[in-house]
């Protein structure tokens, strides 16, 4: 007890006694009893959760809608751009998300409200999209900086993902949590997978800069215009209709008294297992790294491997991802509504990561794969044609002669099947497990940190991936991702018994 002179001493004695009473009332048995009382008569707020699902879907679309087209867009705006710029542009989104995630999460936890940070995030996304639309009207020499600014702003706005995820797991009763999380991640990953499909739908508009009023209309700008309109209506509907629900404990702070704690269901919860939290964060890092590298490298890789031009690479990769989205959706529904719902989440995680490893193994350019790569055709002066017209491996890559062509059928099947199984059986179990480990407390800040490390992976991944691709094609990219996946599997196996929900008693 703190020793204070005069009248303050009596106040401190009272406060210390109240803190002792709070702790006494926070025994494990009583914590469980209080939690059961809170659960009595409570039900999952599906209406508000479905609204967050919609926001997660839009966020997923926003993440990937430009991935297959952003490199051709950069070349259209500045034909002298180098491939390494692609890594910086893609990483810009994740830099912004890494900044926004812990800030929005911390604000939501501090305010004990999610509505304000989510709305602010959506507004910032619109600003980023508007900049993307007007890139053709900006000076060519500064395009790189403007496109990075656009992606940073969209990333900051998308930092509300952690807040949305936190709301989902605390607006449901424990029995519904696996279903809620599975559908939440399904919404986001469905957005991630259909983003390139939406971009592919605008391929017929072509790459010409057609002016309509103040807008430049082509296959690159139209998706940004559509997303800005959707987000605007989304903000209005969300602000008018979203009502928050919280099912759990408000944690005790140093300024709380006993009466306030009793009235507001405040209690001193057990601390969560830090090791288990770190393992889940590492799995999140690996999963995000895999996803980002696949999306970032898919276009230049398919152009070099299969002689697709820019439009074909955008269209065909979009169709492959669309097919994988169908399988992904089926797997998420199985986790939410079938016997898969009852399978140990740790086993599902190992399965999902193993499928990712299979994808990278089969897409490694093994020497027994037949066929060498073709160079991009050149004109009579020996100048390469633009990839807008012809596909092939660029002569600026030293590895074109030494790399075997991965069979197209292998590429297509793994893009559809492996991604269709890998993402659902990694993302949903990991997110559910992470929420269970944290327990029935407000999770905004911790979910923001969780999202932060995913953002770091999405920021660093493209930089390393495009650098390695420039150096050795898909060889080092596949090797690095394979090692990261094996690391994640090893950590799950080593700490298997610690990856369990928070025990209240």
JSON list of C-alpha atoms in Angstrom, two decimals, residues 375-386 394-396:
[
{"chain": "A", "resi": 375, "resn": "UNK", "atom": "CA", "xyz": [11.71, -13.78, -75.34]},
{"chain": "A", "resi": 376, "resn": "UNK", "atom": "CA", "xyz": [9.45, -10.81, -76.05]},
{"chain": "A", "resi": 377, "resn": "UNK", "atom": "CA", "xyz": [9.55, -10.16, -79.83]},
{"chain": "A", "resi": 378, "resn": "UNK", "atom": "CA", "xyz": [11.62, -7.21, -81.07]},
{"chain": "A", "resi": 379, "resn": "UNK", "atom": "CA", "xyz": [11.26, -4.82, -84.00]},
{"chain": "A", "resi": 380, "resn": "UNK", "atom": "CA", "xyz": [13.80, -4.38, -86.81]},
{"chain": "A", "resi": 381, "resn": "UNK", "atom": "CA", "xyz": [15.90, -2.15, -84.53]},
{"chain": "A", "resi": 382, "resn": "UNK", "atom": "CA", "xyz": [16.12, -4.83, -81.84]},
{"chain": "A", "resi": 383, "resn": "UNK", "atom": "CA", "xyz": [13.80, -2.95, -79.49]},
{"chain": "A", "resi": 384, "resn": "UNK", "atom": "CA", "xyz": [11.38, -5.08, -77.50]},
{"chain": "A", "resi": 385, "resn": "UNK", "atom": "CA", "xyz": [7.71, -4.60, -78.18]},
{"chain": "A", "resi": 386, "resn": "UNK", "atom": "CA", "xyz": [5.60, -3.42, -75.25]},
{"chain": "A", "resi": 394, "resn": "UNK", "atom": "CA", "xyz": [12.17, -9.69, -71.20]},
{"chain": "A", "resi": 395, "resn": "UNK", "atom": "CA", "xyz": [15.80, -9.69, -72.31]},
{"chain": "A", "resi": 396, "resn": "UNK", "atom": "CA", "xyz": [16.63, -7.54, -69.27]}
]
